[in-house]
Amino acid sequence: MELQGEQRINASRDEVWRALNDPRVLAKCVPGCEEIRRISDTEMEARLLAKIGPVRAHFSGRIVMHDVVPPESCRIAFQGSGGAAGMATGESKVTLTAADGGTRLNYTVQAAVGGKLGQIGGRLINASARKMADEFFQALNEQLAPDAAPASVPPASVAASSPSAAPSRRLPAVAAGVPSAPSATGPVWASEFQRILWLVIGTGVGWIACRAFSL
Amino acid sequence: MKAPAFSYLRADTLAHASALLREHGDAARLLAGGQTLLATLNMRLSKPQLLIDIGRLEALRGIELRDGFLRIGAGVRHVDIERSAVVAQHLPLLTQAAPHVAHAAIRNRGTLGGSIAFADPAAEWPACALAADAELILGDGARERRVMAGDFFIDLYETDLRPHEVLIALEFPLPGPARRFAFAELARRHGDYAIVGIALAADVTGGVLSDLRIAFFGMGNTPMRALGAETCLAGSAADAATMSRAVDSLDEDMRPDADLHSSAAAKRHLASVLLRRAVHDILQPEPVR
């Protein structure tokens, strides 16, 4: 089986690289992942429940990274066994390139699937693998995109934002869009503007709260 | 191999089945014809703790004409559709497709609802439901809701069916006098899941096609309509130039994944062969009913 794909992730190359090397992030993003443990700098062990149509198979496997060039590329060799369901071995190459404000991630996977999963699943292996890859990158994007924001969000705003949840949720989206602005003065102006905005909102909310309680 | 140990309960009513689903969640599976589920269990690819038998639910039975609709219960077996005179007369698409559903032994036990709810991307019934614009009736014994086939299939083995719901029946709008159907599929051996298949519905008036619904299966994660080809062929008599434009449009609409046996390019080629065949068939003068 061969699979290749490209994903855009709204975070810097360093952040994506760090996330891909962090078992905690991976555990949240790998579909059906139950556990990921780091054994050494380049080796991890994982246990996951693969849900593909009628199949519910526990896989446990080992992931070894080599040819590591941070934060650009690496090769990932994996080997997994699913008991009666079968086994899978393969290799994947991941390349990260910076692309307008985010990161472009290219991956290729070559894998061999054996046992019953290969026999009856052969027809759908590619589609299933692609679906799992899509789910993984979507989850990764969701993990990373909100984290991209705090750099441009003044910490002072946190206290003021607590009374109303809606603006605090909207803010990261605004801030995430800021770094992609080509003008050098843009981000500075925007973060200053936000600081003032939050000051105004904070004062306003405080004032309303005082009024409400005194009545 | 034999199945792992599981508990078995027979549901008396729809509400009972739904209550059991709510109680046991992902650990329970509905058992209808069992032609996919039991094979999966026997190969130990899945270990549900409970099977809920819905084989005796009255609500899922019967093939009947209601005003403007042909209603087929989800529990109706493939063989009953294959042999039904009512289906042959009013919705011949299903009669044409039925012999392609696996083998006779499987058709004797497997059900329409099982195939639709399981939503295998290469199965015949989901594509037929899409081409014939069927409406699906889902319920939990207390509430019923209706979903068009076009909205039901979401992704690979993923449907709009909620965890506690049961597929009750399919309602197919009765076709008008000009409506014609064609069905074709290519499989490695007869009875295998199709590599690629097509279900086609269109009005044919004086050799001209209109109101087409072209549903392919095996070409993606769900059955899917070839909207570009539908637009190309509408209002035409499918002359060579139009046909080749319709075939070209398939590349825009469908990006099939390769599998262990067929490359993506092979699948695209087979889809174009099937489209030509199905359009040719649908334009043949119809035998007198």
Short mmCIF file of C-alpha atoms in Angstrom, two decimals:
data_model
loop_
_atom_site.label_atom_id
_atom_site.label_comp_id
_atom_site.label_asym_id
_atom_site.label_seq_id
_atom_site.Cartn_x
_atom_site.Cartn_y
_atom_site.Cartn_z
CA MET A 1 0.00 0.00 0.00
CA GLU A 2 1.23 3.47 -0.83
CA LEU A 3 -0.22 6.70 0.31
CA GLN A 4 0.85 10.27 -0.04
CA GLY A 5 -0.67 13.52 0.94
CA GLU A 6 -0.19 17.14 1.79
CA GLN A 7 -1.62 19.12 4.70
CA ARG A 8 -1.49 22.77 5.66
CA ILE A 9 -1.21 23.45 9.36
CA ASN A 10 -1.77 26.87 10.90
CA ALA A 11 1.34 26.92 13.07
CA SER A 12 5.03 27.57 12.60
CA ARG A 13 7.37 24.82 11.47
CA ASP A 14 9.03 24.62 14.89
CA GLU A 15 5.69 24.23 16.62
CA VAL A 16 4.58 21.49 14.24
CA TRP A 17 7.89 19.71 14.68
CA ARG A 18 7.63 19.89 18.47
CA ALA A 19 4.04 18.60 18.36
CA LEU A 20 4.97 15.66 16.15
CA ASN A 21 7.65 14.72 18.68
CA ASP A 22 5.44 15.09 21.74
CA PRO A 23 3.76 11.85 22.84
CA ARG A 24 1.06 13.83 24.67
CA VAL A 25 0.06 15.70 21.53
CA LEU A 26 0.24 12.56 19.40
CA ALA A 27 -1.92 10.66 21.88
CA LYS A 28 -4.63 13.30 21.47
CA CYS A 29 -4.43 13.33 17.67
CA VAL A 30 -3.94 9.71 16.60
CA PRO A 31 -7.45 8.29 16.02
CA GLY A 32 -8.28 5.65 18.60
CA CYS A 33 -4.96 6.12 20.43
CA GLU A 34 -5.02 4.71 23.94
CA GLU A 35 -1.40 5.18 24.92
CA ILE A 36 1.87 6.49 23.56
CA ARG A 37 5.07 6.08 25.53
CA ARG A 38 8.45 7.51 24.67
CA ILE A 39 11.24 4.98 25.02
CA SER A 40 14.14 7.06 23.77
CA ASP A 41 14.65 10.22 21.74
CA THR A 42 13.83 8.40 18.54
CA GLU A 43 11.58 5.57 19.72
CA MET A 44 7.99 5.39 20.90
CA GLU A 45 5.56 2.65 21.77
CA ALA A 46 1.86 3.01 21.01
CA ARG A 47 -1.38 1.18 21.64
CA LEU A 48 -4.50 2.06 19.66
CA LEU A 49 -7.97 0.80 18.90
CA ALA A 50 -8.54 0.80 15.15
CA LYS A 51 -12.22 1.25 14.28
CA ILE A 52 -12.76 0.57 10.61
CA GLY A 53 -16.34 -0.34 9.77
CA PRO A 54 -17.11 -3.58 11.57
CA VAL A 55 -13.54 -4.05 12.72
CA ARG A 56 -12.49 -3.18 16.28
CA ALA A 57 -8.89 -4.26 16.59
CA HIS A 58 -6.34 -3.36 19.25
CA PHE A 59 -2.95 -2.67 17.78
CA SER A 60 0.24 -2.27 19.70
CA GLY A 61 3.30 -1.13 17.90
CA ARG A 62 6.68 0.49 17.89
CA ILE A 63 7.68 3.66 16.08
CA VAL A 64 11.32 4.45 15.32
CA MET A 65 12.45 7.75 13.81
CA HIS A 66 15.61 8.04 11.78
CA ASP A 67 17.32 10.45 9.36
CA VAL A 68 16.03 13.14 11.70
CA VAL A 69 16.68 16.70 10.45
CA PRO A 70 14.85 19.06 12.84
CA PRO A 71 12.63 20.87 12.04
CA GLU A 72 12.57 19.76 8.42
CA SER A 73 12.12 16.08 7.86
CA CYS A 74 12.42 12.57 9.21
CA ARG A 75 11.69 9.00 8.35
CA ILE A 76 9.40 7.02 10.61
CA ALA A 77 9.49 3.24 10.61
CA PHE A 78 6.59 1.49 12.28
CA GLN A 79 5.61 -2.03 13.08
CA GLY A 80 2.34 -3.01 14.68
CA SER A 81 0.59 -6.20 15.65
CA GLY A 82 -3.15 -6.60 16.09
CA GLY A 83 -3.30 -10.16 17.38
CA ALA A 84 -5.80 -12.23 15.39
CA ALA A 85 -6.57 -9.27 13.14
CA GLY A 86 -3.15 -9.14 11.52
CA MET A 87 -0.08 -6.95 11.44
CA ALA A 88 1.27 -3.92 9.66
CA THR A 89 4.79 -2.74 8.92
CA GLY A 90 5.91 0.25 6.98
CA GLU A 91 7.80 3.44 6.63
CA SER A 92 6.75 7.02 6.30
CA LYS A 93 8.62 10.14 5.30
CA VAL A 94 7.45 13.48 6.63
CA THR A 95 8.71 16.82 5.30
CA LEU A 96 7.84 20.23 6.75
CA THR A 97 8.15 23.46 4.77
CA ALA A 98 7.22 26.94 5.89
CA ALA A 99 4.42 28.35 3.76
CA ASP A 100 2.71 31.74 4.11
CA GLY A 101 2.16 31.97 7.84
CA GLY A 102 1.75 28.25 8.36
CA THR A 103 3.46 25.00 7.61
CA ARG A 104 3.06 22.63 4.71
CA LEU A 105 3.41 19.01 5.70
CA ASN A 106 4.03 16.39 3.02
CA TYR A 107 3.93 12.73 3.83
CA THR A 108 4.41 9.47 2.00
CA VAL A 109 3.66 6.10 3.50
CA GLN A 110 4.59 2.66 2.28
CA ALA A 111 3.03 -0.10 4.31
CA ALA A 112 2.38 -3.79 4.12
CA VAL A 113 -0.62 -5.25 5.90
CA GLY A 114 -0.82 -8.95 6.62
CA GLY A 115 -3.17 -11.42 8.25
CA LYS A 116 -6.94 -11.22 8.12
CA LEU A 117 -6.98 -7.47 8.03
CA GLY A 118 -5.02 -7.66 4.78
CA GLN A 119 -7.27 -10.37 3.37
CA ILE A 120 -10.65 -8.82 3.95
CA GLY A 121 -9.55 -5.25 4.42
CA GLY A 122 -7.37 -5.12 1.29
CA ARG A 123 -10.17 -3.50 -0.61
CA LEU A 124 -10.39 -0.63 1.87
CA ILE A 125 -6.91 -0.33 3.35
CA ASN A 126 -6.02 2.80 1.40
CA ALA A 127 -9.32 4.53 2.04
CA SER A 128 -9.14 3.67 5.74
CA ALA A 129 -5.53 4.83 6.05
CA ARG A 130 -6.34 8.08 4.30
CA LYS A 131 -9.32 8.66 6.57
CA MET A 132 -7.19 8.08 9.66
CA ALA A 133 -4.51 10.41 8.29
CA ASP A 134 -7.13 13.11 7.65
CA GLU A 135 -8.51 12.74 11.17
CA PHE A 136 -4.99 12.91 12.59
CA PHE A 137 -4.07 16.14 10.79
CA GLN A 138 -7.40 17.77 11.55
CA ALA A 139 -6.89 17.02 15.24
CA LEU A 140 -3.28 18.24 15.03
CA ASN A 141 -4.45 21.46 13.43
CA GLU A 142 -7.01 21.95 16.20
CA GLN A 143 -4.34 21.30 18.82
CA LEU A 144 -1.88 23.73 17.25
CA ALA A 145 -3.99 26.54 15.86
CA PRO A 146 -5.20 27.91 19.24
CA ASP A 147 -1.64 27.62 20.57
CA ALA A 148 -0.38 29.85 17.78
CA ALA A 149 -2.36 32.75 19.21
CA PRO A 150 -0.97 33.48 22.70
CA ALA A 151 2.23 35.09 21.34
CA SER A 152 0.23 38.07 20.17
CA VAL A 153 -2.40 38.07 22.93
CA PRO A 154 -1.50 40.29 25.84
CA PRO A 155 -1.63 38.28 29.09
CA ALA A 156 -3.35 41.22 30.78
CA SER A 157 -6.53 40.41 28.87
CA VAL A 158 -7.06 37.04 30.56
CA ALA A 159 -8.53 38.40 33.77
CA ALA A 160 -10.83 40.81 31.99
CA SER A 161 -12.13 38.18 29.58
CA SER A 162 -13.41 35.77 32.21
CA PRO A 163 -16.90 37.25 32.71
CA SER A 164 -17.89 36.77 29.08
CA ALA A 165 -16.80 33.62 27.26
CA ALA A 166 -17.66 34.59 23.71
CA PRO A 167 -15.03 37.28 23.02
CA SER A 168 -12.25 35.22 24.57
CA ARG A 169 -13.07 32.40 22.22
CA ARG A 170 -13.15 34.66 19.20
CA LEU A 171 -9.87 36.35 19.98
CA PRO A 172 -7.42 33.53 19.08
CA ALA A 173 -8.90 33.34 15.60
CA VAL A 174 -8.26 37.03 15.08
CA ALA A 175 -4.78 36.79 16.49
CA ALA A 176 -3.97 33.68 14.47
CA GLY A 177 -4.65 35.59 11.31
CA VAL A 178 -2.34 38.42 12.30
CA PRO A 179 1.11 36.89 11.63
CA SER A 180 0.21 36.34 7.99
CA ALA A 181 -0.20 40.08 7.41
CA PRO A 182 2.62 41.20 5.11
CA SER A 183 3.06 44.66 6.65
CA ALA A 184 5.61 44.85 9.47
CA THR A 185 3.62 47.43 11.40
CA GLY A 186 0.41 45.44 11.10
CA PRO A 187 0.91 42.92 13.91
CA VAL A 188 2.19 45.54 16.36
CA TRP A 189 -0.72 47.82 15.66
CA ALA A 190 -3.17 44.93 15.89
CA SER A 191 -1.89 43.72 19.24
CA GLU A 192 -1.93 47.28 20.59
CA PHE A 193 -5.47 47.66 19.34
CA GLN A 194 -6.46 44.41 21.05
CA ARG A 195 -4.87 45.53 24.28
CA ILE A 196 -6.94 48.71 24.20
CA LEU A 197 -10.04 46.80 23.15
CA TRP A 198 -9.67 44.42 26.08
CA LEU A 199 -9.03 47.28 28.46
CA VAL A 200 -12.26 48.90 27.29
CA ILE A 201 -14.23 45.65 27.50
CA GLY A 202 -12.72 44.84 30.88
CA THR A 203 -13.55 48.29 32.25
CA GLY A 204 -17.04 48.09 30.75
CA VAL A 205 -17.75 44.66 32.21
CA GLY A 206 -16.33 45.74 35.56
CA TRP A 207 -18.49 48.82 35.56
CA ILE A 208 -21.62 46.83 34.67
CA ALA A 209 -20.77 44.25 37.36
CA CYS A 210 -20.36 47.00 39.97
CA ARG A 211 -23.66 48.52 38.95
CA ALA A 212 -25.40 45.14 39.05
CA PHE A 213 -24.15 44.26 42.50
CA SER A 214 -24.81 47.63 44.01
CA LEU A 215 -28.43 47.58 42.87
CA MET B 1 -12.51 -19.86 13.83
CA LYS B 2 -15.43 -19.39 16.17
CA ALA B 3 -16.82 -16.13 17.47
CA PRO B 4 -15.72 -14.87 20.89
CA ALA B 5 -18.32 -15.23 23.66
CA PHE B 6 -21.15 -12.70 23.55
CA SER B 7 -24.59 -12.21 25.09
CA TYR B 8 -27.71 -12.35 22.94
CA LEU B 9 -31.04 -10.59 23.38
CA ARG B 10 -34.01 -10.54 21.07
CA ALA B 11 -35.70 -7.16 20.86
CA ASP B 12 -39.52 -7.29 21.06
CA THR B 13 -40.14 -3.77 19.89
CA LEU B 14 -38.27 -0.91 18.29
CA ALA B 15 -38.27 0.94 21.62
CA HIS B 16 -36.77 -2.13 23.30
CA ALA B 17 -33.96 -2.34 20.72
CA SER B 18 -33.27 1.36 21.10
CA ALA B 19 -33.24 1.15 24.91
CA LEU B 20 -30.71 -1.68 24.74
CA LEU B 21 -28.54 0.38 22.40
CA ARG B 22 -28.65 3.30 24.81
CA GLU B 23 -27.78 1.06 27.73
CA HIS B 24 -24.85 -0.80 26.16
CA GLY B 25 -23.46 1.75 23.70
CA ASP B 26 -20.55 0.66 21.54
CA ALA B 27 -20.42 -2.74 23.27
CA ALA B 28 -23.69 -3.77 21.55
CA ARG B 29 -24.38 -4.50 17.88
CA LEU B 30 -27.68 -4.91 16.07
CA LEU B 31 -28.07 -8.33 14.49
CA ALA B 32 -30.32 -8.54 11.43
CA GLY B 33 -29.24 -10.97 8.70
CA GLY B 34 -25.79 -11.30 10.23
CA GLN B 35 -24.04 -11.73 6.90
CA THR B 36 -21.31 -9.21 7.67
CA LEU B 37 -21.44 -9.06 11.45
CA LEU B 38 -21.17 -12.79 12.14
CA ALA B 39 -18.32 -13.23 9.66
CA THR B 40 -16.48 -10.40 11.40
CA LEU B 41 -17.08 -12.04 14.77
CA ASN B 42 -15.97 -15.44 13.55
CA MET B 43 -12.74 -13.92 12.35
CA ARG B 44 -12.39 -12.22 15.72
CA LEU B 45 -12.07 -8.82 14.14
CA SER B 46 -14.63 -7.43 16.54
CA LYS B 47 -15.72 -8.41 20.05
CA PRO B 48 -19.10 -6.90 20.92
CA GLN B 49 -20.43 -8.00 24.30
CA LEU B 50 -24.05 -8.05 23.22
CA LEU B 51 -25.94 -8.83 20.01
CA ILE B 52 -29.44 -7.37 19.81
CA ASP B 53 -31.52 -9.45 17.42
CA ILE B 54 -33.95 -7.25 15.48
CA GLY B 55 -35.02 -10.07 13.15
CA ARG B 56 -38.53 -10.32 14.58
CA LEU B 57 -39.45 -6.64 14.62
CA GLU B 58 -42.74 -6.22 12.75
CA ALA B 59 -41.95 -2.58 12.01
CA LEU B 60 -39.06 -3.59 9.73
CA ARG B 61 -41.05 -5.96 7.54
CA GLY B 62 -42.85 -5.81 4.25
CA ILE B 63 -42.75 -4.45 0.70
CA GLU B 64 -45.77 -2.30 0.01
CA LEU B 65 -47.11 0.47 -2.19
CA ARG B 66 -48.25 3.58 -0.38
CA ASP B 67 -49.50 6.69 -2.09
CA GLY B 68 -46.68 7.64 -4.41
CA PHE B 69 -44.08 5.48 -2.68
CA LEU B 70 -42.71 2.00 -2.64
CA ARG B 71 -41.86 1.22 0.96
CA ILE B 72 -39.43 -1.56 1.71
CA GLY B 73 -38.81 -2.51 5.35
CA ALA B 74 -35.21 -2.53 6.52
CA GLY B 75 -35.56 -6.16 7.58
CA VAL B 76 -36.55 -7.34 4.09
CA ARG B 77 -34.05 -9.86 2.76
CA HIS B 78 -32.18 -9.39 -0.53
CA VAL B 79 -33.87 -12.46 -1.97
CA ASP B 80 -37.35 -11.03 -1.26
CA ILE B 81 -36.49 -7.92 -3.28
CA GLU B 82 -35.01 -10.03 -6.07
CA ARG B 83 -38.23 -12.05 -6.40
CA SER B 84 -40.80 -9.38 -5.65
CA ALA B 85 -43.27 -8.75 -8.49
CA VAL B 86 -44.17 -5.36 -6.99
CA VAL B 87 -40.54 -4.25 -7.04
CA ALA B 88 -40.02 -5.57 -10.60
CA GLN B 89 -43.04 -3.62 -11.79
CA HIS B 90 -42.48 -0.33 -9.99
CA LEU B 91 -38.76 -0.07 -9.33
CA PRO B 92 -36.92 -2.39 -11.75
CA LEU B 93 -33.58 -0.85 -10.73
CA LEU B 94 -33.67 -2.94 -7.56
CA THR B 95 -34.57 -6.09 -9.47
CA GLN B 96 -31.64 -5.49 -11.81
CA ALA B 97 -29.23 -4.87 -8.93
CA ALA B 98 -30.30 -7.72 -6.61
CA PRO B 99 -28.50 -10.59 -8.41
CA HIS B 100 -25.24 -8.66 -7.96
CA VAL B 101 -25.58 -8.59 -4.16
CA ALA B 102 -23.07 -11.25 -3.03
CA HIS B 103 -24.11 -14.89 -3.52
CA ALA B 104 -27.49 -16.61 -3.31
CA ALA B 105 -26.74 -18.03 0.16
CA ILE B 106 -25.99 -14.55 1.48
CA ARG B 107 -29.05 -13.04 -0.25
CA ASN B 108 -31.21 -15.59 1.55
CA ARG B 109 -30.35 -14.09 4.93
CA GLY B 110 -28.85 -10.63 4.45
CA THR B 111 -31.18 -7.63 4.67
CA LEU B 112 -31.65 -4.37 2.80
CA GLY B 113 -31.37 -2.38 6.04
CA GLY B 114 -28.21 -4.18 7.05
CA SER B 115 -26.53 -3.24 3.81
CA ILE B 116 -27.68 0.39 3.96
CA ALA B 117 -26.81 0.94 7.63
CA PHE B 118 -23.43 -0.78 7.25
CA ALA B 119 -22.74 1.52 4.27
CA ASP B 120 -19.95 -0.38 2.58
CA PRO B 121 -18.65 1.96 -0.13
CA ALA B 122 -18.77 -0.82 -2.71
CA ALA B 123 -22.22 -2.19 -1.85
CA GLU B 124 -25.09 -2.12 -4.35
CA TRP B 125 -28.06 -0.99 -2.24
CA PRO B 126 -26.66 2.33 -1.02
CA ALA B 127 -25.96 3.37 -4.63
CA CYS B 128 -29.44 2.24 -5.72
CA ALA B 129 -30.99 4.24 -2.88
CA LEU B 130 -29.05 7.28 -4.05
CA ALA B 131 -29.94 6.86 -7.74
CA ALA B 132 -33.62 6.23 -6.97
CA ASP B 133 -33.66 9.19 -4.52
CA ALA B 134 -34.91 7.09 -1.62
CA GLU B 135 -35.85 8.49 1.74
CA LEU B 136 -34.66 6.62 4.82
CA ILE B 137 -36.83 6.32 7.90
CA LEU B 138 -34.90 6.13 11.15
CA GLY B 139 -36.37 5.77 14.60
CA ASP B 140 -35.96 4.75 18.21
CA GLY B 141 -39.52 3.64 18.92
CA ALA B 142 -40.56 7.06 20.23
CA ARG B 143 -39.46 9.41 17.47
CA GLU B 144 -39.04 8.96 13.75
CA ARG B 145 -37.01 11.06 11.36
CA ARG B 146 -36.45 11.00 7.64
CA VAL B 147 -33.19 11.47 5.78
CA MET B 148 -32.63 11.51 2.04
CA ALA B 149 -30.18 8.88 0.79
CA GLY B 150 -28.01 11.71 -0.53
CA ASP B 151 -27.51 13.02 3.02
CA PHE B 152 -27.27 9.70 4.83
CA PHE B 153 -23.88 8.41 3.72
CA ILE B 154 -21.26 10.64 5.30
CA ASP B 155 -17.89 8.92 5.03
CA LEU B 156 -16.29 5.50 5.06
CA TYR B 157 -18.73 3.34 7.09
CA GLU B 158 -20.07 6.53 8.61
CA THR B 159 -23.76 7.38 8.30
CA ASP B 160 -26.26 9.81 9.77
CA LEU B 161 -27.72 6.98 11.89
CA ARG B 162 -27.43 7.95 15.57
CA PRO B 163 -26.11 5.41 18.09
CA HIS B 164 -29.53 4.59 19.57
CA GLU B 165 -31.46 4.62 16.29
CA VAL B 166 -32.60 1.78 14.06
CA LEU B 167 -33.11 2.01 10.30
CA ILE B 168 -36.78 1.17 9.85
CA ALA B 169 -37.55 1.35 6.14
CA LEU B 170 -36.73 2.94 2.80
CA GLU B 171 -39.30 4.82 0.75
CA PHE B 172 -38.66 5.07 -2.97
CA PRO B 173 -40.71 7.63 -4.91
CA LEU B 174 -42.67 5.82 -7.64
CA PRO B 175 -41.09 6.62 -11.00
CA GLY B 176 -43.09 8.38 -13.72
CA PRO B 177 -43.84 6.72 -17.07
CA ALA B 178 -40.67 8.10 -18.75
CA ARG B 179 -38.32 6.96 -15.96
CA ARG B 180 -35.77 4.32 -16.94
CA PHE B 181 -33.03 2.61 -14.94
CA ALA B 182 -29.75 0.87 -15.66
CA PHE B 183 -27.39 -1.01 -13.39
CA ALA B 184 -23.93 -2.45 -14.02
CA GLU B 185 -20.91 -3.43 -12.01
CA LEU B 186 -17.49 -4.96 -12.46
CA ALA B 187 -16.14 -7.42 -9.91
CA ARG B 188 -13.22 -9.81 -9.97
CA ARG B 189 -15.56 -12.75 -9.48
CA HIS B 190 -19.33 -12.75 -9.50
CA GLY B 191 -20.56 -12.16 -5.95
CA ASP B 192 -17.48 -10.23 -4.82
CA TYR B 193 -17.81 -6.65 -3.77
CA ALA B 194 -17.66 -4.55 -6.91
CA ILE B 195 -14.46 -2.83 -7.95
CA VAL B 196 -16.68 -0.18 -9.48
CA GLY B 197 -20.43 -0.11 -10.10
CA ILE B 198 -23.09 2.26 -11.39
CA ALA B 199 -26.80 2.79 -10.80
CA LEU B 200 -28.41 5.14 -13.28
CA ALA B 201 -31.88 6.67 -13.33
CA ALA B 202 -33.14 9.06 -16.02
CA ASP B 203 -36.22 10.15 -17.88
CA VAL B 204 -36.03 9.08 -21.53
CA THR B 205 -38.35 10.91 -23.91
CA GLY B 206 -37.91 10.27 -27.63
CA GLY B 207 -34.34 9.10 -27.07
CA VAL B 208 -33.39 12.22 -25.11
CA LEU B 209 -32.17 12.00 -21.51
CA SER B 210 -33.28 14.30 -18.73
CA ASP B 211 -33.41 14.47 -14.91
CA LEU B 212 -30.48 12.09 -14.54
CA ARG B 213 -29.21 10.60 -11.31
CA ILE B 214 -25.94 8.75 -11.80
CA ALA B 215 -24.65 6.99 -8.67
CA PHE B 216 -21.27 5.27 -8.65
CA PHE B 217 -20.12 2.89 -5.94
CA GLY B 218 -16.60 1.67 -5.18
CA MET B 219 -15.25 5.02 -6.38
CA GLY B 220 -14.90 6.75 -3.02
CA ASN B 221 -15.73 6.46 0.65
CA THR B 222 -19.47 6.62 -0.02
CA PRO B 223 -21.70 6.07 -3.02
CA MET B 224 -21.46 9.29 -5.01
CA ARG B 225 -23.25 11.07 -7.80
CA ALA B 226 -21.44 12.01 -11.00
CA LEU B 227 -22.91 15.51 -11.11
CA GLY B 228 -20.75 16.67 -14.02
CA ALA B 229 -21.83 13.75 -16.18
CA GLU B 230 -25.47 14.32 -15.20
CA THR B 231 -25.24 17.92 -16.41
CA CYS B 232 -23.44 16.94 -19.64
CA LEU B 233 -25.95 14.29 -20.59
CA ALA B 234 -29.13 16.16 -19.64
CA GLY B 235 -31.07 17.18 -22.74
CA SER B 236 -28.91 15.09 -25.06
CA ALA B 237 -29.32 11.81 -26.91
CA ALA B 238 -25.87 10.81 -25.64
CA ASP B 239 -24.13 11.27 -29.01
CA ALA B 240 -20.42 10.43 -29.18
CA ALA B 241 -19.20 13.98 -28.43
CA THR B 242 -21.49 14.44 -25.40
CA MET B 243 -20.64 11.00 -24.12
CA SER B 244 -16.93 11.69 -24.23
CA ARG B 245 -17.42 14.99 -22.42
CA ALA B 246 -19.45 13.16 -19.76
CA VAL B 247 -16.69 10.58 -19.38
CA ASP B 248 -14.07 13.32 -19.03
CA SER B 249 -16.11 14.98 -16.30
CA LEU B 250 -15.80 11.84 -14.14
CA ASP B 251 -12.15 12.73 -13.47
CA GLU B 252 -13.33 16.02 -11.94
CA ASP B 253 -15.99 14.45 -9.75
CA MET B 254 -14.24 11.33 -8.52
CA ARG B 255 -10.83 10.66 -7.07
CA PRO B 256 -10.89 7.01 -6.15
CA ASP B 257 -8.30 5.50 -3.83
CA ALA B 258 -6.28 2.59 -5.11
CA ASP B 259 -6.71 -0.72 -3.35
CA LEU B 260 -4.61 -3.89 -3.31
CA HIS B 261 -6.03 -5.01 -6.66
CA SER B 262 -6.81 -1.94 -8.72
CA SER B 263 -4.94 1.31 -9.17
CA ALA B 264 -6.82 4.59 -9.09
CA ALA B 265 -6.31 4.93 -12.86
CA ALA B 266 -7.80 1.47 -13.45
CA LYS B 267 -10.85 2.41 -11.38
CA ARG B 268 -11.33 5.62 -13.32
CA HIS B 269 -11.11 3.68 -16.56
CA LEU B 270 -13.66 1.12 -15.37
CA ALA B 271 -16.01 3.91 -14.30
CA SER B 272 -15.94 5.34 -17.81
CA VAL B 273 -16.64 1.90 -19.31
CA LEU B 274 -19.60 1.47 -16.96
CA LEU B 275 -20.99 4.92 -17.68
CA ARG B 276 -20.98 4.18 -21.42
CA ARG B 277 -22.62 0.79 -20.84
CA ALA B 278 -25.30 2.12 -18.52
CA VAL B 279 -26.21 5.01 -20.83
CA HIS B 280 -26.33 2.62 -23.78
CA ASP B 281 -28.62 0.27 -21.84
CA ILE B 282 -30.97 2.98 -20.66
CA LEU B 283 -31.51 4.22 -24.22
CA GLN B 284 -32.55 0.80 -25.52
CA PRO B 285 -36.25 0.53 -26.36
CA GLU B 286 -37.89 -0.96 -23.31
CA PRO B 287 -39.52 -4.39 -23.57
CA VAL B 288 -43.28 -4.27 -23.09
CA ARG B 289 -44.15 -4.74 -19.42
#
